[in-house]
Tab-separated table of C-alpha atoms and ligand atoms in Angstrom:
chain	number	residue	atom	x	y	z
U	1	UNK	CA	85.805	-9.125	182.669
U	2	UNK	CA	86.626	-10.810	179.378
U	3	UNK	CA	86.439	-8.615	176.234
U	4	UNK	CA	86.759	-9.954	172.683
U	5	UNK	CA	86.919	-7.695	169.629
U	6	UNK	CA	86.542	-8.762	166.001
U	7	UNK	CA	87.953	-6.232	163.516
U	8	UNK	CA	89.858	-5.899	160.244
U	9	UNK	CA	92.210	-3.464	162.047
U	10	UNK	CA	93.551	-5.317	165.117
U	11	UNK	CA	96.429	-2.791	165.480
U	12	UNK	CA	93.824	-0.169	166.269
U	13	UNK	CA	93.444	-1.670	169.728
U	14	UNK	CA	97.158	-1.575	170.622
U	15	UNK	CA	96.378	1.545	172.667
U	16	UNK	CA	94.581	-0.694	175.156
U	17	UNK	CA	98.086	-1.541	176.420
U	18	UNK	CA	98.346	2.013	177.783
U	19	UNK	CA	97.125	3.898	180.823
U	20	UNK	CA	94.516	2.627	183.291
U	21	UNK	CA	93.111	-0.033	180.972
U	22	UNK	CA	96.629	-1.317	180.249
U	23	UNK	CA	97.211	-1.654	183.989
U	24	UNK	CA	93.837	-3.364	184.398
U	25	UNK	CA	94.916	-5.909	181.798
U	26	UNK	CA	98.245	-6.492	183.506
U	27	UNK	CA	96.538	-7.067	186.833
U	28	UNK	CA	94.000	-9.440	185.266
U	29	UNK	CA	90.919	-7.272	185.893
U	30	UNK	CA	90.372	-7.143	182.136
U	31	UNK	CA	91.256	-9.988	179.789
U	32	UNK	CA	91.364	-8.897	176.139
U	33	UNK	CA	91.252	-10.856	172.882
U	34	UNK	CA	91.571	-9.002	169.559
U	35	UNK	CA	90.716	-11.112	166.501
U	36	UNK	CA	91.385	-10.322	162.850
U	37	UNK	CA	88.281	-10.949	160.760
U	38	UNK	CA	90.487	-11.679	157.734
U	39	UNK	CA	91.843	-14.775	159.532
U	40	UNK	CA	88.367	-16.202	159.003
U	41	UNK	CA	88.232	-15.784	155.232
U	42	UNK	CA	88.838	-18.709	152.902
U	43	UNK	CA	89.566	-17.025	149.572
U	44	UNK	CA	92.925	-15.995	148.110
U	45	UNK	CA	92.258	-12.268	148.601
U	46	UNK	CA	90.949	-12.574	152.169
U	47	UNK	CA	87.917	-10.561	151.135
U	48	UNK	CA	85.468	-9.522	153.819
U	49	UNK	CA	83.041	-7.481	151.711
U	50	UNK	CA	80.913	-7.698	148.577
U	51	UNK	CA	78.425	-5.597	146.589
U	52	UNK	CA	74.970	-5.089	148.107
U	53	UNK	CA	71.958	-7.074	146.891
U	54	UNK	CA	69.482	-4.603	145.430
U	55	UNK	CA	72.240	-2.230	144.363
U	56	UNK	CA	73.393	0.964	146.017
U	57	UNK	CA	76.638	2.633	146.946
U	58	UNK	CA	79.409	0.966	148.911
U	59	UNK	CA	80.139	-2.568	150.009
U	60	UNK	CA	78.590	-4.825	152.631
U	61	UNK	CA	80.526	-7.148	154.937
U	62	UNK	CA	79.983	-10.797	154.047
U	63	UNK	CA	78.294	-13.034	156.630
U	64	UNK	CA	80.612	-16.076	156.366
U	65	UNK	CA	83.797	-14.561	157.881
U	66	UNK	CA	81.693	-13.051	160.665
U	67	UNK	CA	80.048	-16.404	161.346
U	68	UNK	CA	83.414	-18.178	161.530
U	69	UNK	CA	85.035	-15.489	163.688
U	70	UNK	CA	82.151	-15.224	166.142
U	71	UNK	CA	81.689	-18.999	166.392
U	72	UNK	CA	85.397	-19.281	167.266
U	73	UNK	CA	84.751	-16.994	170.257
U	74	UNK	CA	81.214	-17.961	171.241
U	75	UNK	CA	81.152	-21.611	170.285
U	76	UNK	CA	79.788	-23.270	167.160
U	77	UNK	CA	76.163	-22.929	166.134
U	78	UNK	CA	74.305	-25.641	168.093
U	79	UNK	CA	71.957	-26.043	165.103
U	80	UNK	CA	74.793	-26.993	162.733
U	81	UNK	CA	75.641	-30.667	162.166
U	82	UNK	CA	79.352	-30.347	163.030
U	83	UNK	CA	78.707	-28.449	166.219
U	84	UNK	CA	79.937	-29.990	169.443
U	85	UNK	CA	79.136	-28.652	172.905
U	86	UNK	CA	81.034	-25.379	173.072
U	87	UNK	CA	82.566	-23.987	176.206
U	88	UNK	CA	81.174	-20.447	176.037
U	89	UNK	CA	78.209	-21.059	173.791
U	90	UNK	CA	76.075	-17.950	173.322
U	91	UNK	CA	73.177	-20.428	173.043
U	92	UNK	CA	73.149	-20.772	176.812
U	93	UNK	CA	73.556	-17.085	177.389
U	94	UNK	CA	69.941	-16.100	177.971
U	95	UNK	CA	69.807	-18.675	180.769
U	96	UNK	CA	73.238	-18.222	182.347
U	97	UNK	CA	73.922	-14.578	181.461
U	98	UNK	CA	76.643	-15.583	178.991
U	99	UNK	CA	78.353	-13.146	176.632
U	100	UNK	CA	76.695	-10.096	175.107
U	101	UNK	CA	77.506	-9.492	171.449
U	102	UNK	CA	77.676	-5.771	170.647
U	103	UNK	CA	77.727	-4.288	167.166
U	104	UNK	CA	78.532	-0.560	167.092
U	105	UNK	CA	76.177	1.069	164.606
U	106	UNK	CA	74.737	4.536	164.009
U	107	UNK	CA	71.394	2.698	163.864
U	108	UNK	CA	71.754	1.316	167.405
U	109	UNK	CA	70.597	2.339	170.900
U	110	UNK	CA	72.369	5.437	172.185
U	111	UNK	CA	75.398	4.600	174.376
U	112	UNK	CA	75.040	6.350	177.741
U	113	UNK	CA	76.694	6.315	181.150
U	114	UNK	CA	73.786	4.158	182.361
U	115	UNK	CA	74.507	1.625	179.602
U	116	UNK	CA	78.225	1.711	180.432
U	117	UNK	CA	77.395	0.952	184.066
U	118	UNK	CA	75.062	-1.883	183.090
U	119	UNK	CA	77.664	-3.412	180.751
U	120	UNK	CA	80.432	-3.044	183.364
U	121	UNK	CA	78.611	-5.723	185.409
U	122	UNK	CA	78.870	-8.298	182.615
U	123	UNK	CA	81.447	-11.087	182.598
U	124	UNK	CA	82.020	-11.293	178.863
U	125	UNK	CA	81.546	-8.681	176.122
U	126	UNK	CA	82.154	-9.407	172.437
U	127	UNK	CA	82.405	-6.452	170.041
U	128	UNK	CA	82.037	-6.813	166.260
U	129	UNK	CA	83.464	-3.820	164.394
U	130	UNK	CA	81.710	-3.272	161.072
U	131	UNK	CA	83.176	-1.249	158.198
U	132	UNK	CA	81.936	-0.067	154.821
U	133	UNK	CA	78.119	0.090	154.595
U	134	UNK	CA	77.735	-2.345	157.478
U	135	UNK	CA	77.483	-6.095	158.046
U	136	UNK	CA	75.018	-8.401	156.289
U	137	UNK	CA	71.889	-8.150	158.480
U	138	UNK	CA	71.644	-11.934	158.817
U	139	UNK	CA	74.644	-11.931	161.153
U	140	UNK	CA	72.662	-9.922	163.717
U	141	UNK	CA	69.554	-12.023	163.049
U	142	UNK	CA	71.437	-15.300	163.478
U	143	UNK	CA	73.200	-14.421	166.733
U	144	UNK	CA	70.034	-12.799	168.119
U	145	UNK	CA	68.429	-16.242	167.875
U	146	UNK	CA	71.307	-17.692	169.875
U	147	UNK	CA	71.763	-15.121	172.626
U	148	UNK	CA	71.978	-11.496	173.632
U	149	UNK	CA	72.872	-9.071	170.834
U	150	UNK	CA	72.844	-5.263	170.956
U	151	UNK	CA	73.344	-2.576	168.321
U	152	UNK	CA	74.861	0.454	170.028
U	153	UNK	CA	75.468	3.950	168.655
U	154	UNK	CA	78.014	6.386	169.990
U	155	UNK	CA	75.978	9.343	168.728
U	156	UNK	CA	74.136	10.868	165.810
U	157	UNK	CA	77.027	10.996	163.377
U	158	UNK	CA	78.681	8.488	161.082
U	159	UNK	CA	82.147	7.052	161.677
U	160	UNK	CA	84.096	5.097	159.062
U	161	UNK	CA	83.784	1.955	161.119
U	162	UNK	CA	83.036	0.585	164.561
U	163	UNK	CA	86.599	0.657	165.912
U	164	UNK	CA	86.545	4.192	167.350
U	165	UNK	CA	83.116	3.556	168.861
U	166	UNK	CA	84.310	0.318	170.478
U	167	UNK	CA	87.383	2.051	171.901
U	168	UNK	CA	85.154	4.708	173.479
U	169	UNK	CA	82.771	2.099	174.878
U	170	UNK	CA	85.576	-0.054	176.314
U	171	UNK	CA	87.106	2.969	178.024
U	172	UNK	CA	83.754	4.081	179.489
U	173	UNK	CA	82.861	0.527	180.601
U	174	UNK	CA	86.352	-0.533	181.720
U	175	UNK	CA	86.874	2.355	184.126
U	176	UNK	CA	83.667	1.348	185.971
U	177	UNK	CA	84.980	-2.140	186.758
U	178	UNK	CA	85.867	-2.134	190.458
U	179	UNK	CA	89.633	-1.705	190.933
U	180	UNK	CA	90.357	-0.152	187.522
U	181	UNK	CA	90.221	3.475	188.726
U	182	UNK	CA	92.385	3.924	191.824
U	183	UNK	CA	90.046	6.267	193.715
U	184	UNK	CA	86.427	5.064	193.307
U	185	UNK	CA	85.148	8.347	194.850
U	186	UNK	CA	86.236	10.160	191.693
U	187	UNK	CA	83.723	8.088	189.690
U	188	UNK	CA	80.798	9.302	191.783
U	189	UNK	CA	81.312	13.035	191.189
U	190	UNK	CA	81.582	12.845	187.418
U	191	UNK	CA	79.375	14.245	184.682
U	192	UNK	CA	76.295	12.104	183.985
U	193	UNK	CA	76.589	9.968	187.129
U	194	UNK	CA	73.743	11.926	188.775
U	195	UNK	CA	72.149	13.023	185.503
U	196	UNK	CA	73.901	16.423	185.632
U	197	UNK	CA	77.108	17.751	184.129
U	198	UNK	CA	80.129	18.012	186.398
U	199	UNK	CA	80.936	21.224	188.339
U	200	UNK	CA	84.093	23.163	187.349
U	201	UNK	CA	87.352	22.187	189.090
U	202	UNK	CA	90.368	24.312	190.047
U	203	UNK	CA	93.839	23.712	191.511
U	204	UNK	CA	96.798	25.897	192.517
U	205	UNK	CA	97.754	28.683	191.974
U	206	UNK	CA	94.841	30.707	193.426
U	207	UNK	CA	95.376	33.371	190.771
U	208	UNK	CA	96.447	32.519	187.218
U	209	UNK	CA	96.774	35.147	184.489
U	210	UNK	CA	94.511	37.475	186.435
U	211	UNK	CA	91.825	34.822	186.963
U	212	UNK	CA	90.904	33.942	190.574
U	213	UNK	CA	89.696	30.608	191.882
U	214	UNK	CA	86.091	31.178	193.143
U	215	UNK	CA	86.558	32.349	196.786
U	216	UNK	CA	84.049	29.826	198.208
U	217	UNK	CA	86.431	26.984	197.259
U	218	UNK	CA	89.124	28.538	199.474
U	219	UNK	CA	86.744	29.270	202.371
U	220	UNK	CA	87.066	25.871	204.078
U	221	UNK	CA	83.249	25.859	204.475
U	222	UNK	CA	82.378	22.408	203.144
U	223	UNK	CA	78.605	22.983	203.311
U	224	UNK	CA	78.919	26.150	201.222
U	225	UNK	CA	81.271	24.394	198.791
U	226	UNK	CA	78.834	21.564	198.323
U	227	UNK	CA	75.910	23.976	197.660
U	228	UNK	CA	78.024	26.040	195.236
U	229	UNK	CA	79.093	22.943	193.313
U	230	UNK	CA	75.521	21.715	192.994
U	231	UNK	CA	74.385	25.153	191.763
U	232	UNK	CA	77.200	25.109	189.202
U	233	UNK	CA	76.071	21.679	188.003
U	234	UNK	CA	72.484	22.905	187.521
U	235	UNK	CA	73.565	26.136	185.814
U	236	UNK	CA	75.967	24.336	183.470
U	237	UNK	CA	73.460	21.607	182.623
U	238	UNK	CA	70.727	24.223	181.948
U	239	UNK	CA	73.076	26.149	179.671
U	240	UNK	CA	74.798	23.292	177.796
U	241	UNK	CA	72.419	20.322	177.985
U	242	UNK	CA	68.866	21.503	178.854
U	243	UNK	CA	67.589	18.172	177.460
U	244	UNK	CA	69.036	16.425	180.534
U	245	UNK	CA	66.779	18.545	182.772
U	246	UNK	CA	63.616	17.919	180.747
U	247	UNK	CA	60.766	16.399	182.859
U	248	UNK	CA	61.126	12.991	181.157
U	249	UNK	CA	64.876	12.908	181.929
U	250	UNK	CA	64.172	13.897	185.551
U	251	UNK	CA	61.517	11.211	186.049
U	252	UNK	CA	63.821	8.606	184.436
U	253	UNK	CA	66.528	9.525	186.938
U	254	UNK	CA	64.114	9.224	189.827
U	255	UNK	CA	62.424	6.106	188.521
K	1	ADE	N1	79.770	3.089	163.203
K	1	ADE	C1	79.654	4.119	162.356
K	1	ADE	N2	79.124	5.172	162.956
K	1	ADE	C2	78.883	4.816	164.238
K	1	ADE	C3	78.323	5.476	165.370
K	1	ADE	N3	77.891	6.715	165.313
K	1	ADE	N4	78.227	4.780	166.511
K	1	ADE	C4	78.635	3.508	166.571
K	1	ADE	N5	79.158	2.845	165.547
K	1	ADE	C5	79.292	3.483	164.387
């Protein structure tokens, strides 16, 4: 999978050199491009933001640097006079499943494990990290006319910018790409994969600070272990996330 990120803080993504995703990059499973939005400004101060039309607090990210930066990745706007046939034009994307452009935003669709799985099947993801009060809305409007664009929220809270959200999404998506996680079986038994939270796990020693590992796990009875784990999943989900067990969530899982 190819992943491009546009940000005013490219250093933020240095951590993608580490751990499983770092290895995935080294082995070529994930190809990453991090692009500094300020490289696409044309004024002396490299400014990326301006005051909002209509007034209000904060600053809004200007459309021109975003247009330049995204065209450099996706290909020039086919409607513009200087545009030549671009290699990875988002214009063709609806037809050939080209790149998806994702803007993290608290006003977007909720990011879920199901969305992570869906996005892990894509060949090319492009993330645009907004800051301040957001990006001029015309950027989303323009690229929506040219291809697939999604606004995605990490949750019902406000971050200072999209970078942390993009990091979380890349980690959740990247680990679902075949070959990235060494033992694929471990992906199947995780929280949210079957719509339930994960069962509790234990390792040695059998007794730690007076606390015993549940005896069933040491019984060797795999049928009983499997039933106990499922019961634990239901109990934990009921207690912590009853919304996941609501009838609509259940029918969605079955549907
Ligand atoms: N940017 C700011 N807050 C965000 C959130 N909750 N999710 C995604 N992007 C964001």
